[in-house]
Short mmCIF file of C-alpha atoms and ligand atoms in Angstrom, two decimals:
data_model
loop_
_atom_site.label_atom_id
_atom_site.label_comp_id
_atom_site.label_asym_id
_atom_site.label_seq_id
_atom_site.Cartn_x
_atom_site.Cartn_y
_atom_site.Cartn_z
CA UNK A 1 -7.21 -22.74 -7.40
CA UNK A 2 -6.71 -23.61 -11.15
CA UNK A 3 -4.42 -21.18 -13.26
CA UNK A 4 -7.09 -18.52 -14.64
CA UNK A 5 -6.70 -17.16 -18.09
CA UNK A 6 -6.93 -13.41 -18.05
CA UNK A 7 -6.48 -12.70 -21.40
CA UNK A 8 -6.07 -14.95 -23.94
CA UNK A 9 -2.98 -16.67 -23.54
CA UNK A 10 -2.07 -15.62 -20.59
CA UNK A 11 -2.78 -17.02 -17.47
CA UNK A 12 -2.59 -16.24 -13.55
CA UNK A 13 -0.27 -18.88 -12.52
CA UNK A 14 0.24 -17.37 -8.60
CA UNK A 15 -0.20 -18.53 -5.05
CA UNK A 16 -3.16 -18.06 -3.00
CA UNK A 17 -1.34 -17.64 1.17
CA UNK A 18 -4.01 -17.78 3.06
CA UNK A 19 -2.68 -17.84 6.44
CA UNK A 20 -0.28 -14.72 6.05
CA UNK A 21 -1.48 -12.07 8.86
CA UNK A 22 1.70 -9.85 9.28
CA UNK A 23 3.33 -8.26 6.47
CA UNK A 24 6.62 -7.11 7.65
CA UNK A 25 4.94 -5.10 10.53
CA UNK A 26 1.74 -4.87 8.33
CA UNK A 27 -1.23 -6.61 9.39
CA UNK A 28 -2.66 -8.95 6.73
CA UNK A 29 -5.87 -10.12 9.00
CA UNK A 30 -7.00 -11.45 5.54
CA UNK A 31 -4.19 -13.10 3.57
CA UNK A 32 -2.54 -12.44 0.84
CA UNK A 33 -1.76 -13.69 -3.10
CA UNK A 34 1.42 -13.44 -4.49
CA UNK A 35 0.62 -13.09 -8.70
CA UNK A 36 2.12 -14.16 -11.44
CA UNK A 37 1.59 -14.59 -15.21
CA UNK A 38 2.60 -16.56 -18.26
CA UNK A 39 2.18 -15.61 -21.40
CA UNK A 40 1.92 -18.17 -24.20
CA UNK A 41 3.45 -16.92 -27.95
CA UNK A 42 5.95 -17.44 -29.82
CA UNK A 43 8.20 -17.27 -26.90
CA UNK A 44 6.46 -18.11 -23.41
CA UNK A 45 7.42 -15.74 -20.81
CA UNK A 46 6.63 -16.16 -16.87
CA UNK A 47 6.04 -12.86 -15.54
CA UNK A 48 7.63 -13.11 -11.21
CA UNK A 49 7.33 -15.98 -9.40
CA UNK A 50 6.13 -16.41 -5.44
CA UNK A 51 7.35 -16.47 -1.89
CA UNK A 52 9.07 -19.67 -1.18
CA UNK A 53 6.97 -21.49 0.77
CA UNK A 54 4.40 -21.34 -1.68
CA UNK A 55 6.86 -22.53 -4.68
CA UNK A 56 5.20 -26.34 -4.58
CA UNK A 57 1.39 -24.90 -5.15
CA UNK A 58 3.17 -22.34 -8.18
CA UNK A 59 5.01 -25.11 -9.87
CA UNK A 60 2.08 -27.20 -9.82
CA UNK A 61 -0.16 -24.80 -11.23
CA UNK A 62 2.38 -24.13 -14.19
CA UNK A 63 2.42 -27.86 -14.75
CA UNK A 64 -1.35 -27.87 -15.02
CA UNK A 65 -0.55 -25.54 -18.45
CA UNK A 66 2.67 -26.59 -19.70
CA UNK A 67 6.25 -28.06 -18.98
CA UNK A 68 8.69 -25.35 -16.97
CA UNK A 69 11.06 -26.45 -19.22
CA UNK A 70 8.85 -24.96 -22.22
CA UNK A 71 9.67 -21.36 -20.82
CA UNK A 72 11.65 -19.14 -22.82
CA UNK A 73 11.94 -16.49 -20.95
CA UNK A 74 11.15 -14.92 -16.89
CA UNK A 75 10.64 -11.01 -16.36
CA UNK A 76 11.82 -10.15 -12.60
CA UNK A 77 9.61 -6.88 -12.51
CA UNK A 78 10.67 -6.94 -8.43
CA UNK A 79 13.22 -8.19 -6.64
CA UNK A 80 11.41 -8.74 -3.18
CA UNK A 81 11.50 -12.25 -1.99
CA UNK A 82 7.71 -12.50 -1.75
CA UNK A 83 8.22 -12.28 -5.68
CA UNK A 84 11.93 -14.19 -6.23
CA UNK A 85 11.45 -16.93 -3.42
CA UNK A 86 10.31 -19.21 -5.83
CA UNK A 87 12.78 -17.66 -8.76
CA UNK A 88 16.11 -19.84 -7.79
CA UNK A 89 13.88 -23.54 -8.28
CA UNK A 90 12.17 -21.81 -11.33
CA UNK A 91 15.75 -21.17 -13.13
CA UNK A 92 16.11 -24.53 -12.30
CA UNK A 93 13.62 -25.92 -13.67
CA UNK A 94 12.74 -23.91 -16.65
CA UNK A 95 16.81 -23.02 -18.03
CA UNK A 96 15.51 -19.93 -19.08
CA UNK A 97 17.12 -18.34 -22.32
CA UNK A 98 16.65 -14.92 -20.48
CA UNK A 99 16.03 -13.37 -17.72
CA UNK A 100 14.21 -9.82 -18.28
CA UNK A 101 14.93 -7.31 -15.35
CA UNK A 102 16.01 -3.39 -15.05
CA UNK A 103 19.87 -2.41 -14.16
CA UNK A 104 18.90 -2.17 -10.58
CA UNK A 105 16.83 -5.40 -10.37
CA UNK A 106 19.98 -7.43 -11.65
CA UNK A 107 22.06 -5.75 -8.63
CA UNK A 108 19.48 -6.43 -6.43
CA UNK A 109 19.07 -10.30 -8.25
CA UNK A 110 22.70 -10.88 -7.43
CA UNK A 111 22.80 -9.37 -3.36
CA UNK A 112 19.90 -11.68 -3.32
CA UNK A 113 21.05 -14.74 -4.61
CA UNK A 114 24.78 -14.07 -5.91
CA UNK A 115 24.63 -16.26 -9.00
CA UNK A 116 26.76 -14.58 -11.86
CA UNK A 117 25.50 -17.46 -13.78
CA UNK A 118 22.23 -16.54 -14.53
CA UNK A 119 21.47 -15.50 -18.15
CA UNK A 120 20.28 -11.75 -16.99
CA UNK A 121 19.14 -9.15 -19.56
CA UNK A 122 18.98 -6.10 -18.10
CA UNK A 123 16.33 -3.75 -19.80
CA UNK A 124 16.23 0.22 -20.80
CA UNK A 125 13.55 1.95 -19.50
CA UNK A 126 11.22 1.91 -21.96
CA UNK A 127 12.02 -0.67 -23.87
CA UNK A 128 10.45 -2.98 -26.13
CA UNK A 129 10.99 -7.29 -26.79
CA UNK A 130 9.00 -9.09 -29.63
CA UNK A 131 7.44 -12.33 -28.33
CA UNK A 132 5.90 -12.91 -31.41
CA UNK A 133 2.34 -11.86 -32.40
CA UNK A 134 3.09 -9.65 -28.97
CA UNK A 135 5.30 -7.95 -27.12
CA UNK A 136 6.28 -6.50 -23.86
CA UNK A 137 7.40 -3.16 -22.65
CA UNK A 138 9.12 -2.50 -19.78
CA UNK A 139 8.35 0.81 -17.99
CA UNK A 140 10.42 1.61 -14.88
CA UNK A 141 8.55 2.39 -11.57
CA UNK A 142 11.91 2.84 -9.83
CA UNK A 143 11.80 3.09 -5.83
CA UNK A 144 7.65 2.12 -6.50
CA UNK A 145 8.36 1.02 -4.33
CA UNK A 146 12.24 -0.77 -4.17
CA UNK A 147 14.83 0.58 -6.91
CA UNK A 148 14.47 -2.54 -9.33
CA UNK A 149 10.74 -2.00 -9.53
CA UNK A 150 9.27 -1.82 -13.11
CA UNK A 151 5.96 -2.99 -14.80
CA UNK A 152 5.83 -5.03 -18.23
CA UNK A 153 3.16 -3.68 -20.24
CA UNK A 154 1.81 -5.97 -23.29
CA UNK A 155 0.22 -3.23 -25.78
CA UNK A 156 -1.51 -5.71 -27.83
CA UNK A 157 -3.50 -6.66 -24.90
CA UNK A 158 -3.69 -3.91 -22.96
CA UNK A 159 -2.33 -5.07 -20.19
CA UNK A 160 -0.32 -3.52 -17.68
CA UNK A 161 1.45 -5.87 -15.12
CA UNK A 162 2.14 -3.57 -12.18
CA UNK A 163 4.44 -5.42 -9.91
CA UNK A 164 3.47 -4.12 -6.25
CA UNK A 165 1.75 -1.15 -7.63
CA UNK A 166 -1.82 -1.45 -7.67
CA UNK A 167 -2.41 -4.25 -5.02
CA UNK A 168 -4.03 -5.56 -2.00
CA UNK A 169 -3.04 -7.85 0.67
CA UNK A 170 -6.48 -10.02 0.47
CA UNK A 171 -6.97 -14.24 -0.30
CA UNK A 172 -9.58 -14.70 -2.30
CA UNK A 173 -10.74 -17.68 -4.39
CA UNK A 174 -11.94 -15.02 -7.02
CA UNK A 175 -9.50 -13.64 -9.45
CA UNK A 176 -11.26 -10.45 -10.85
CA UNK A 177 -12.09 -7.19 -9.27
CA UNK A 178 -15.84 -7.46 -10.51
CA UNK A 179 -15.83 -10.99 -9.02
CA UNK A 180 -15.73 -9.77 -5.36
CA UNK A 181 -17.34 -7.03 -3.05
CA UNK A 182 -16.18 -3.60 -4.59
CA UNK A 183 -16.04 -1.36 -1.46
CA UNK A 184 -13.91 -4.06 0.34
CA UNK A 185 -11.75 -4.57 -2.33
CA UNK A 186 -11.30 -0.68 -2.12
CA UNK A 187 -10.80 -0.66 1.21
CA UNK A 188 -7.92 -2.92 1.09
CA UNK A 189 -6.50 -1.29 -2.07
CA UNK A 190 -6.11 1.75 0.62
CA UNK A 191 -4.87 -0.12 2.76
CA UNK A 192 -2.40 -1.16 0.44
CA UNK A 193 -1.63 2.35 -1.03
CA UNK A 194 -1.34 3.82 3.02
CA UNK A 195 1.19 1.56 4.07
CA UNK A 196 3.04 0.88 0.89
CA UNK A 197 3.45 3.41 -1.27
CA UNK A 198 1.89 6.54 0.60
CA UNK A 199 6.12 7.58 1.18
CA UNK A 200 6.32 7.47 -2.52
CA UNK A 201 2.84 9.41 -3.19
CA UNK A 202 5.45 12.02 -5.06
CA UNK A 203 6.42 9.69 -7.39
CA UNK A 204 3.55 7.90 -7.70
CA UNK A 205 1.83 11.43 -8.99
CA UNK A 206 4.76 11.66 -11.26
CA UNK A 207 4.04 8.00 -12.99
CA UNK A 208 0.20 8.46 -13.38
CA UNK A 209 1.01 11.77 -15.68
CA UNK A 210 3.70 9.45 -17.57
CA UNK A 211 1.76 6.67 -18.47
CA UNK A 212 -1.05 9.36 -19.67
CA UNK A 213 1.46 11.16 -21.72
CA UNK A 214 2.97 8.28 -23.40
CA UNK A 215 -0.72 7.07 -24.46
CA UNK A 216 -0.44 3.85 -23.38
CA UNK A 217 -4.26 2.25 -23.49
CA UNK A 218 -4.74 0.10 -20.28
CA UNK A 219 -7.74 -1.99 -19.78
CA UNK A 220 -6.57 -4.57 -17.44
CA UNK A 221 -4.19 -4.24 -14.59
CA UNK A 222 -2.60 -7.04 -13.29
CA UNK A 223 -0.76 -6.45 -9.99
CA UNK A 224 1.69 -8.85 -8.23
CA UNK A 225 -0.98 -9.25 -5.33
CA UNK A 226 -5.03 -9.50 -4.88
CA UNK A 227 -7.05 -8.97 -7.82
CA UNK A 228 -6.87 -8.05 -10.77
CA UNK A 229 -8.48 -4.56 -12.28
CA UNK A 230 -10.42 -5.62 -15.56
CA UNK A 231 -13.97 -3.50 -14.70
CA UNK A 232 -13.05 -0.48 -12.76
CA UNK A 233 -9.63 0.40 -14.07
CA UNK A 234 -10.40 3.82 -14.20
CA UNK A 235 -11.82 3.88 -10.44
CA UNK A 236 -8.11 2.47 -9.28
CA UNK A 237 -6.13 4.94 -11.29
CA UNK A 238 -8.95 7.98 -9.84
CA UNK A 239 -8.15 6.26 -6.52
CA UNK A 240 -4.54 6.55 -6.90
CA UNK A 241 -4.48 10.07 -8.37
CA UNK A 242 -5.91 11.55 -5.45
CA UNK A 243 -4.15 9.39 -2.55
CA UNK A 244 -1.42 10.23 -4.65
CA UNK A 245 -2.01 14.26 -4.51
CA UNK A 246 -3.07 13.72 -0.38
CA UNK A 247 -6.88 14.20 -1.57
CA UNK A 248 -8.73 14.49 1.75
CA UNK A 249 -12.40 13.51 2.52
CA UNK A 250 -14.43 15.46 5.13
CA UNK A 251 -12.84 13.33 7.92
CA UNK A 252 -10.74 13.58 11.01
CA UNK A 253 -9.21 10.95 12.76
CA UNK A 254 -8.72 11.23 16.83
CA UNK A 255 -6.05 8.56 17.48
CA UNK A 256 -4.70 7.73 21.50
CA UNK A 257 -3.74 5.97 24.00
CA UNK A 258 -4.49 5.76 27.77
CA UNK A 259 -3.40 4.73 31.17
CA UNK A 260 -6.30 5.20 33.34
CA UNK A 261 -9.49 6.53 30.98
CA UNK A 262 -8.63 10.51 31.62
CA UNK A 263 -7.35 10.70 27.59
CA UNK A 264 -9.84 8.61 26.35
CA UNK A 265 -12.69 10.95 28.18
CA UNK A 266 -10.47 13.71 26.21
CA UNK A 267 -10.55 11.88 22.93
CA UNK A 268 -14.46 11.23 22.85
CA UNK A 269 -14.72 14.79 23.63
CA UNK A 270 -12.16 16.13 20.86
CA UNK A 271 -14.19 13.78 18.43
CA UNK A 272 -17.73 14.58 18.79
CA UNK A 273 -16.74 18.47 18.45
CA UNK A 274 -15.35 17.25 15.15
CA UNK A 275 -18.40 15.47 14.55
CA UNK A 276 -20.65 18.58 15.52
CA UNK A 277 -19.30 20.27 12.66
CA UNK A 278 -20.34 17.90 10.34
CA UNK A 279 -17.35 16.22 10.15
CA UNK A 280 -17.36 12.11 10.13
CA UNK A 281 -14.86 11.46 12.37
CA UNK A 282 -12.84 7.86 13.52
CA UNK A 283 -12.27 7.59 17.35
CA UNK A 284 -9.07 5.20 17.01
CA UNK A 285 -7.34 4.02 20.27
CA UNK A 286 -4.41 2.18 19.74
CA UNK A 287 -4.81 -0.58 22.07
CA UNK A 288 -7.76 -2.15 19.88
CA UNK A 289 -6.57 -0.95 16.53
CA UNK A 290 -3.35 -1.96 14.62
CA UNK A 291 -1.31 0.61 13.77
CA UNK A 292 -1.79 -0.22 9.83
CA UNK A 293 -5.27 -0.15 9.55
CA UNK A 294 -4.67 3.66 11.58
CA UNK A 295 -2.92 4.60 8.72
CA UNK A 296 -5.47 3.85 6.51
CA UNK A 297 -7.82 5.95 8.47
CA UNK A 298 -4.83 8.79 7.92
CA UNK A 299 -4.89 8.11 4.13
CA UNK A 300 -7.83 10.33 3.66
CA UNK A 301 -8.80 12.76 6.53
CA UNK A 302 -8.25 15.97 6.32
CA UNK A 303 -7.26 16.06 10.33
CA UNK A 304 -5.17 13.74 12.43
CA UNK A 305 -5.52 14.61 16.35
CA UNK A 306 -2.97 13.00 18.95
CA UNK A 307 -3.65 11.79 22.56
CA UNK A 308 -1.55 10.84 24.84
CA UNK A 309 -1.11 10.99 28.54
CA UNK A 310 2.50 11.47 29.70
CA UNK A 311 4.28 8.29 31.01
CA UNK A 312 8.67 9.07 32.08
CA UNK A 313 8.35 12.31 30.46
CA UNK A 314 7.12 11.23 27.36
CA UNK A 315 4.20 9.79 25.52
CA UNK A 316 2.88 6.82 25.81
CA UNK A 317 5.16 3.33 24.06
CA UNK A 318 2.09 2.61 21.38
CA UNK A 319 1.82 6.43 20.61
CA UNK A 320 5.77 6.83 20.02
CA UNK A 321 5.45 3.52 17.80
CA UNK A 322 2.63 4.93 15.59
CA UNK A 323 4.24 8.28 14.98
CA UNK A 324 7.29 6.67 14.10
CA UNK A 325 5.58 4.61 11.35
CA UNK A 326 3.53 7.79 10.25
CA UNK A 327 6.34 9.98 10.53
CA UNK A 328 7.73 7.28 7.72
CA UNK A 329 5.26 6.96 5.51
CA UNK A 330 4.84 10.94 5.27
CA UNK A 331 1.09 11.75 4.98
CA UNK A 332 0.98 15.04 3.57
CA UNK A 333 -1.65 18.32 3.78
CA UNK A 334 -2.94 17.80 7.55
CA UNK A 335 -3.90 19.88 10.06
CA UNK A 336 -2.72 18.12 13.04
CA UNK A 337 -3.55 18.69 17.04
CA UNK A 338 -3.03 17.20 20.41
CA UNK A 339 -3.96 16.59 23.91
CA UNK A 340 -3.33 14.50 26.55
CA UNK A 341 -3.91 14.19 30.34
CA UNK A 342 -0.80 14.60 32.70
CA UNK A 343 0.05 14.22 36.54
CA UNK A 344 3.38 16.46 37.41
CA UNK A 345 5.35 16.86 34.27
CA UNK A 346 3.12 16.67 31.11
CA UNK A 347 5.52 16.32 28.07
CA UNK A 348 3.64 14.56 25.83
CA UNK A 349 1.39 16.91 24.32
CA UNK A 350 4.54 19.08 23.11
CA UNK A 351 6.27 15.70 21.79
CA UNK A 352 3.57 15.08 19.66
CA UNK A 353 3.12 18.34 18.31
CA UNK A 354 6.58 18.57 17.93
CA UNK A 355 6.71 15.39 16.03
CA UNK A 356 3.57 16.92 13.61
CA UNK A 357 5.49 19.54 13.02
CA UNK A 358 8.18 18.19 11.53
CA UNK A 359 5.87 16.58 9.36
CA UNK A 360 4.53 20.12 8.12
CA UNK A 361 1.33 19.47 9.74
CA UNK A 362 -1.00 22.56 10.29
CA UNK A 363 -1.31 22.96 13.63
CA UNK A 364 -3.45 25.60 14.55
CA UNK A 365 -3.80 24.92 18.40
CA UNK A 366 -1.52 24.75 21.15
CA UNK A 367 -3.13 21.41 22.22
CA UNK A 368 -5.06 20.68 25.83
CA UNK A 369 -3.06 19.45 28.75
CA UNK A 370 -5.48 18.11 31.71
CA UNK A 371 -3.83 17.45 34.95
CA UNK A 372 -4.72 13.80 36.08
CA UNK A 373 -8.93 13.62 35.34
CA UNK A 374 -10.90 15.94 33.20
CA UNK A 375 -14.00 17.64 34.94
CA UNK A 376 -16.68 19.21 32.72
CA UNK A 377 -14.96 22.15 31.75
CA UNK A 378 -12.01 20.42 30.37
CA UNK A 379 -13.98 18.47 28.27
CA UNK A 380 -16.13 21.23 26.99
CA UNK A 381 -12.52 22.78 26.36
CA UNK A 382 -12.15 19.17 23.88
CA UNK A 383 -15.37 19.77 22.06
CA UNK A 384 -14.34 22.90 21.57
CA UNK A 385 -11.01 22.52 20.35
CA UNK A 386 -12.87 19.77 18.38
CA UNK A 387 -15.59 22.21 16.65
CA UNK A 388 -12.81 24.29 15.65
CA UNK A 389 -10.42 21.80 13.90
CA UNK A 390 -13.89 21.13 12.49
CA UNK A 391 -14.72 23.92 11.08
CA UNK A 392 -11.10 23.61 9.43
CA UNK A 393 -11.40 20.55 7.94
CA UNK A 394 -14.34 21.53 6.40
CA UNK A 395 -13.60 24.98 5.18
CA UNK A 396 -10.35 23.40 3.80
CA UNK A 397 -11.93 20.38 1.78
CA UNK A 398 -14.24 22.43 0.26
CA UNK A 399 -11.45 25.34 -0.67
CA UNK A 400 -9.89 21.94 -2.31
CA UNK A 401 -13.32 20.87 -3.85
CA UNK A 402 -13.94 23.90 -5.79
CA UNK A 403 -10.24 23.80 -7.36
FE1 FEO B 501 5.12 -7.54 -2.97
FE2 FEO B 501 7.59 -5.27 -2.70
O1 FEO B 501 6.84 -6.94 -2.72
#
């Protein structure tokens, strides 16, 4: 893909990785882009580079606008190597006269690649560099999501380069956000957001009100992967204020596992009493469904329901995996329930409440144990259980709504 001019000036100059599918335990079933941008004025500035394998397709793309060597300066907004892998050949190649990055990101620069050498400026938060007719301020993001993380933001243009913030894992030939299908573009933005920066929702809260109080105009963002905001700006930031606040839609999500059907019958029985309240509900078992794309689901219902049967005196492997991931990512604001079918000793249920709990779930039932396979009256005792956490979800949501 040719380097893409998003303003004038100022071109995408990333790499397009099409064949990435796991990202660090996330799955990328669609790709990814690492993004980056230079910025032609008085001084030229490249803004990040890309992952390493990709550094031949980056440099190439560069050359298609201008010698490296013509680079003044690079801004590291992020240290991560799917943004730096490229930065060691860059230096190389472009001598830059400075190196832009906050006090952590040089720390992090030098644990990375331990060159003292490098001509590193380390930046204030908040402050300002000329380029010329335009300039650059740096805003820190710190731990959005990695200590060094800050975005550049170009006033004259509007433009806010968000580093990780802002993203989606997702290839596309098409550069813009009003270039591609909206809804799946939002759906991977939540992805993004769920398995990202949903541990950092606090903080992510705490920027949005920032950036409003210090005025800044924004009518592009330009994150470090997938596309870039230019049309619906004001639908990401909406997005991100209520993920960030644990906004819930009328939605539940049953997730399980099972050994010989007797949870599953459980499950579809928990879910459709969810779904009789006028709920929309997921049915998620985790054999089919990676555990990312579960925590998407999570992002926004208002309920999260466990099942598990009891395998060793515990829950089932997959089940302890998810919970550990959720458990890490802290979802917050969810009423929370489980059930699980047993043979002798039955501990699961209580594991996974117990495990709920410590996440300051709501959990307003004791959960449903069934002893080996459920008849009819231990699945009407599901729907039921279902129709009540129901009834919750939807008398909470709308408590929410009218506030
Ligand atoms: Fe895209 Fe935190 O790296």
């Amino acid at each position: 893909m040719k380097a893409t001019e998003i303003k004038k000036d100022i071109f995408w100059v990333g790499a397009i990785d099409w064949n990435m599918r796991d990202f660090h335990g996330y799955s990328t079933y669609k790709g990814t882009t690492y993004n980056a941008f230079l910025l032609k004025d008085d001084k030229v500035v490249l803004f990040d580079t890309v992952k390493k394998n990709l550094k031949g397709d980056f440099v190439h793309r560069i050359r298609s606008l201008l010698d490296p060597s013509q680079i003044d300066y690079i801004v590291v907004n992020h240290v991560e190597m799917d943004h730096t892998g490229a930065l060691p050949e860059m230096i190389d190649l472009v001598r830059p006269e400075k190196i832009f990055c906050s006090s952590m990101g040089k720390k992090a620069l030098l644990s990375h690649f331990h060159r003292e050498d490098w001509p590193y400026e380390v930046v204030e938060p908040g402050q300002s560099i000329s380029l010329g007719k335009r300039s650059v301020r740096f805003i820190e993001t710190r731990m959005l999501h990695w200590p060094d993380s800050m975005f550049s933001y170009i006033p004259e243009e509007k433009l806010l380069i968000s580093s990780d913030a802002f993203g989606q894992h997702w290839a596309t030939s098409e550069r813009f956000d009003d270039e591609v299908d909206f809804s799946e573009l939002m759906s991977h933005a939540a992805k993004y957001y769920a398995n990202i920066l949903l541990l950092y929702s606090s903080l992510v809260n705490r920027l949005l009100n920032n950036v409003a109080e210090m005025g800044i105009e924004i009518d592009m963002i330009a994150p470090d992967h997938g596309l870039i905001w230019r049309s619906s700006v004001d639908r990401i930031l909406k997005a991100y204020s209520d993920w960030s606040v644990h906004k819930a839609k009328r939605k539940a999500v049953v997730v399980y596992d099972t050994m010989w059907h007797s949870t599953e019958m459980m499950a579809k029985a928990v879910a459709d009493g969810i779904n009789r309240e006028d709920v929309s509900v997921m049915l998620m078992n985790l054999q089919k469904n990676h555990r990312s794309d579960v925590i998407t689901e999570v992002l926004d219902s208002r309920a999260v329901v466990l099942g598990s049967p009891t395998l060793n005196n515990g829950m089932l492997p997959r089940m302890a995996a998810f919970l550990t991931y959720m458990k890490g990512l802290k979802p917050g604001n969810k009423i929370g329930a489980a059930f699980g079918s047993y043979g002798w000793s039955g501990e699961a249920v209580k594991q996974m409440r117990g495990i709920m709990e410590e996440m300051k779930f709501e959990l307003p039932e004791p959960g449903i144990r069934v002893r080996y396979v459920p008849e009819h009256p231990d699945l009407t005792e599901c729907l039921e259980m279902g129709r009540r956490i129901g009834r919750a979800v939807r008398e909470s949501v709308s408590r929410e709504n009218e506030q």
